[in-house]
Amino acid sequence: FLSMRRECGKVTFADLPSKMSNLKVVGESLTGEERASFLEKTYKDMDEEVDFEAFLR
């Protein structure tokens, strides 16, 4: 998360699907389309900045 934030200054929900592929649990079990679909259903505004602490909950 911190490295993503350093790259562009903020992290949006739209940034997450590609980066989630680096996580063993999510990256190995879900396709990129499945990760994106999950986030789109959960977070309506994909351009919204991610609050890391809230996201972990």
PDB file of N, CA and C in Angstrom, residues 16-56:
ATOM      1  N   LEU A  16      -6.454  -0.989  -7.169  1.00  0.00           N
ATOM      2  CA  LEU A  16      -6.258  -2.196  -6.378  1.00  0.00           C
ATOM      3  C   LEU A  16      -6.259  -3.528  -7.129  1.00  0.00           C
ATOM      4  N   PRO A  17      -7.141  -3.769  -8.103  1.00  0.00           N
ATOM      5  CA  PRO A  17      -7.169  -5.111  -8.705  1.00  0.00           C
ATOM      6  C   PRO A  17      -5.821  -5.604  -9.219  1.00  0.00           C
ATOM      7  N   SER A  18      -5.087  -4.758  -9.915  1.00  0.00           N
ATOM      8  CA  SER A  18      -3.789  -5.196 -10.434  1.00  0.00           C
ATOM      9  C   SER A  18      -2.774  -5.414  -9.320  1.00  0.00           C
ATOM     10  N   LYS A  19      -2.820  -4.596  -8.305  1.00  0.00           N
ATOM     11  CA  LYS A  19      -1.877  -4.731  -7.186  1.00  0.00           C
ATOM     12  C   LYS A  19      -2.227  -5.902  -6.278  1.00  0.00           C
ATOM     13  N   MET A  20      -3.506  -6.265  -6.227  1.00  0.00           N
ATOM     14  CA  MET A  20      -3.918  -7.383  -5.379  1.00  0.00           C
ATOM     15  C   MET A  20      -3.357  -8.705  -5.891  1.00  0.00           C
ATOM     16  N   SER A  21      -2.918  -8.751  -7.133  1.00  0.00           N
ATOM     17  CA  SER A  21      -2.342  -9.983  -7.679  1.00  0.00           C
ATOM     18  C   SER A  21      -1.057 -10.362  -6.953  1.00  0.00           C
ATOM     19  N   ASN A  22      -0.432  -9.406  -6.273  1.00  0.00           N
ATOM     20  CA  ASN A  22       0.788  -9.675  -5.508  1.00  0.00           C
ATOM     21  C   ASN A  22       0.514 -10.379  -4.178  1.00  0.00           C
ATOM     22  N   LEU A  23      -0.747 -10.419  -3.763  1.00  0.00           N
ATOM     23  CA  LEU A  23      -1.115 -11.063  -2.508  1.00  0.00           C
ATOM     24  C   LEU A  23      -1.382 -12.541  -2.762  1.00  0.00           C
ATOM     25  N   LYS A  24      -0.777 -13.403  -1.983  1.00  0.00           N
ATOM     26  CA  LYS A  24      -0.921 -14.841  -2.217  1.00  0.00           C
ATOM     27  C   LYS A  24      -2.368 -15.314  -2.176  1.00  0.00           C
ATOM     28  N   VAL A  25      -3.101 -14.961  -1.157  1.00  0.00           N
ATOM     29  CA  VAL A  25      -4.462 -15.461  -0.979  1.00  0.00           C
ATOM     30  C   VAL A  25      -5.371 -14.988  -2.106  1.00  0.00           C
ATOM     31  N   VAL A  26      -5.326 -13.719  -2.423  1.00  0.00           N
ATOM     32  CA  VAL A  26      -6.211 -13.142  -3.431  1.00  0.00           C
ATOM     33  C   VAL A  26      -5.642 -13.324  -4.838  1.00  0.00           C
ATOM     34  N   GLY A  27      -4.359 -13.132  -4.977  1.00  0.00           N
ATOM     35  CA  GLY A  27      -3.730 -13.192  -6.290  1.00  0.00           C
ATOM     36  C   GLY A  27      -3.767 -14.560  -6.931  1.00  0.00           C
ATOM     37  N   GLU A  28      -3.668 -15.593  -6.133  1.00  0.00           N
ATOM     38  CA  GLU A  28      -3.647 -16.949  -6.672  1.00  0.00           C
ATOM     39  C   GLU A  28      -5.035 -17.530  -6.877  1.00  0.00           C
ATOM     40  N   SER A  29      -6.014 -17.065  -6.130  1.00  0.00           N
ATOM     41  CA  SER A  29      -7.339 -17.685  -6.191  1.00  0.00           C
ATOM     42  C   SER A  29      -8.344 -16.925  -7.058  1.00  0.00           C
ATOM     43  N   LEU A  30      -8.092 -15.651  -7.367  1.00  0.00           N
ATOM     44  CA  LEU A  30      -9.026 -14.857  -8.156  1.00  0.00           C
ATOM     45  C   LEU A  30      -8.334 -14.281  -9.392  1.00  0.00           C
ATOM     46  N   THR A  31      -9.083 -14.191 -10.477  1.00  0.00           N
ATOM     47  CA  THR A  31      -8.555 -13.540 -11.682  1.00  0.00           C
ATOM     48  C   THR A  31      -8.631 -12.029 -11.501  1.00  0.00           C
ATOM     49  N   GLY A  32      -7.975 -11.305 -12.376  1.00  0.00           N
ATOM     50  CA  GLY A  32      -8.032  -9.843 -12.336  1.00  0.00           C
ATOM     51  C   GLY A  32      -9.444  -9.334 -12.484  1.00  0.00           C
ATOM     52  N   GLU A  33     -10.211  -9.986 -13.351  1.00  0.00           N
ATOM     53  CA  GLU A  33     -11.601  -9.574 -13.552  1.00  0.00           C
ATOM     54  C   GLU A  33     -12.437  -9.822 -12.297  1.00  0.00           C
ATOM     55  N   GLU A  34     -12.190 -10.928 -11.619  1.00  0.00           N
ATOM     56  CA  GLU A  34     -12.931 -11.236 -10.384  1.00  0.00           C
ATOM     57  C   GLU A  34     -12.593 -10.243  -9.289  1.00  0.00           C
ATOM     58  N   ARG A  35     -11.317  -9.876  -9.171  1.00  0.00           N
ATOM     59  CA  ARG A  35     -10.917  -8.881  -8.164  1.00  0.00           C
ATOM     60  C   ARG A  35     -11.577  -7.537  -8.466  1.00  0.00           C
ATOM     61  N   ALA A  36     -11.561  -7.127  -9.736  1.00  0.00           N
ATOM     62  CA  ALA A  36     -12.166  -5.850 -10.119  1.00  0.00           C
ATOM     63  C   ALA A  36     -13.671  -5.871  -9.870  1.00  0.00           C
ATOM     64  N   SER A  37     -14.333  -6.971 -10.215  1.00  0.00           N
ATOM     65  CA  SER A  37     -15.773  -7.093 -10.020  1.00  0.00           C
ATOM     66  C   SER A  37     -16.138  -6.996  -8.547  1.00  0.00           C
ATOM     67  N   PHE A  38     -15.376  -7.671  -7.701  1.00  0.00           N
ATOM     68  CA  PHE A  38     -15.613  -7.620  -6.254  1.00  0.00           C
ATOM     69  C   PHE A  38     -15.524  -6.187  -5.746  1.00  0.00           C
ATOM     70  N   LEU A  39     -14.472  -5.484  -6.145  1.00  0.00           N
ATOM     71  CA  LEU A  39     -14.292  -4.109  -5.680  1.00  0.00           C
ATOM     72  C   LEU A  39     -15.372  -3.184  -6.226  1.00  0.00           C
ATOM     73  N   GLU A  40     -15.760  -3.360  -7.486  1.00  0.00           N
ATOM     74  CA  GLU A  40     -16.794  -2.512  -8.077  1.00  0.00           C
ATOM     75  C   GLU A  40     -18.142  -2.699  -7.393  1.00  0.00           C
ATOM     76  N   LYS A  41     -18.433  -3.925  -6.969  1.00  0.00           N
ATOM     77  CA  LYS A  41     -19.700  -4.186  -6.276  1.00  0.00           C
ATOM     78  C   LYS A  41     -19.684  -3.619  -4.862  1.00  0.00           C
ATOM     79  N   THR A  42     -18.522  -3.634  -4.245  1.00  0.00           N
ATOM     80  CA  THR A  42     -18.392  -3.181  -2.865  1.00  0.00           C
ATOM     81  C   THR A  42     -18.227  -1.672  -2.759  1.00  0.00           C
ATOM     82  N   TYR A  43     -17.472  -1.083  -3.673  1.00  0.00           N
ATOM     83  CA  TYR A  43     -17.158   0.346  -3.642  1.00  0.00           C
ATOM     84  C   TYR A  43     -17.652   0.971  -4.938  1.00  0.00           C
ATOM     85  N   LYS A  44     -18.719   1.722  -4.858  1.00  0.00           N
ATOM     86  CA  LYS A  44     -19.364   2.283  -6.052  1.00  0.00           C
ATOM     87  C   LYS A  44     -18.491   3.314  -6.769  1.00  0.00           C
ATOM     88  N   ASP A  45     -17.729   4.103  -6.036  1.00  0.00           N
ATOM     89  CA  ASP A  45     -16.879   5.130  -6.643  1.00  0.00           C
ATOM     90  C   ASP A  45     -15.443   4.617  -6.694  1.00  0.00           C
ATOM     91  N   MET A  46     -15.062   4.051  -7.835  1.00  0.00           N
ATOM     92  CA  MET A  46     -13.735   3.444  -7.965  1.00  0.00           C
ATOM     93  C   MET A  46     -12.615   4.482  -7.997  1.00  0.00           C
ATOM     94  N   ASP A  47     -12.944   5.766  -8.166  1.00  0.00           N
ATOM     95  CA  ASP A  47     -11.940   6.827  -8.155  1.00  0.00           C
ATOM     96  C   ASP A  47     -11.709   7.384  -6.759  1.00  0.00           C
ATOM     97  N   GLU A  48     -12.453   6.872  -5.787  1.00  0.00           N
ATOM     98  CA  GLU A  48     -12.315   7.312  -4.400  1.00  0.00           C
ATOM     99  C   GLU A  48     -10.976   6.841  -3.844  1.00  0.00           C
ATOM    100  N   GLU A  49     -10.342   7.693  -3.047  1.00  0.00           N
ATOM    101  CA  GLU A  49      -9.079   7.327  -2.427  1.00  0.00           C
ATOM    102  C   GLU A  49      -9.328   6.296  -1.323  1.00  0.00           C
ATOM    103  N   VAL A  50      -8.438   5.321  -1.238  1.00  0.00           N
ATOM    104  CA  VAL A  50      -8.569   4.244  -0.258  1.00  0.00           C
ATOM    105  C   VAL A  50      -8.058   4.708   1.102  1.00  0.00           C
ATOM    106  N   ASP A  51      -8.877   4.531   2.126  1.00  0.00           N
ATOM    107  CA  ASP A  51      -8.458   4.714   3.513  1.00  0.00           C
ATOM    108  C   ASP A  51      -7.970   3.339   3.961  1.00  0.00           C
ATOM    109  N   PHE A  52      -6.672   3.177   4.074  1.00  0.00           N
ATOM    110  CA  PHE A  52      -6.070   1.874   4.309  1.00  0.00           C
ATOM    111  C   PHE A  52      -6.627   1.181   5.547  1.00  0.00           C
ATOM    112  N   GLU A  53      -6.738   1.892   6.640  1.00  0.00           N
ATOM    113  CA  GLU A  53      -7.243   1.301   7.883  1.00  0.00           C
ATOM    114  C   GLU A  53      -8.679   0.803   7.718  1.00  0.00           C
ATOM    115  N   ALA A  54      -9.525   1.598   7.085  1.00  0.00           N
ATOM    116  CA  ALA A  54     -10.918   1.200   6.870  1.00  0.00           C
ATOM    117  C   ALA A  54     -10.996   0.023   5.904  1.00  0.00           C
ATOM    118  N   PHE A  55     -10.146   0.011   4.894  1.00  0.00           N
ATOM    119  CA  PHE A  55     -10.142  -1.070   3.913  1.00  0.00           C
ATOM    120  C   PHE A  55      -9.812  -2.409   4.569  1.00  0.00           C
ATOM    121  N   LEU A  56      -8.915  -2.407   5.528  1.00  0.00           N
ATOM    122  CA  LEU A  56      -8.530  -3.650   6.204  1.00  0.00           C
ATOM    123  C   LEU A  56      -9.657  -4.216   7.056  1.00  0.00           C
TER     124      LEU A  56
END
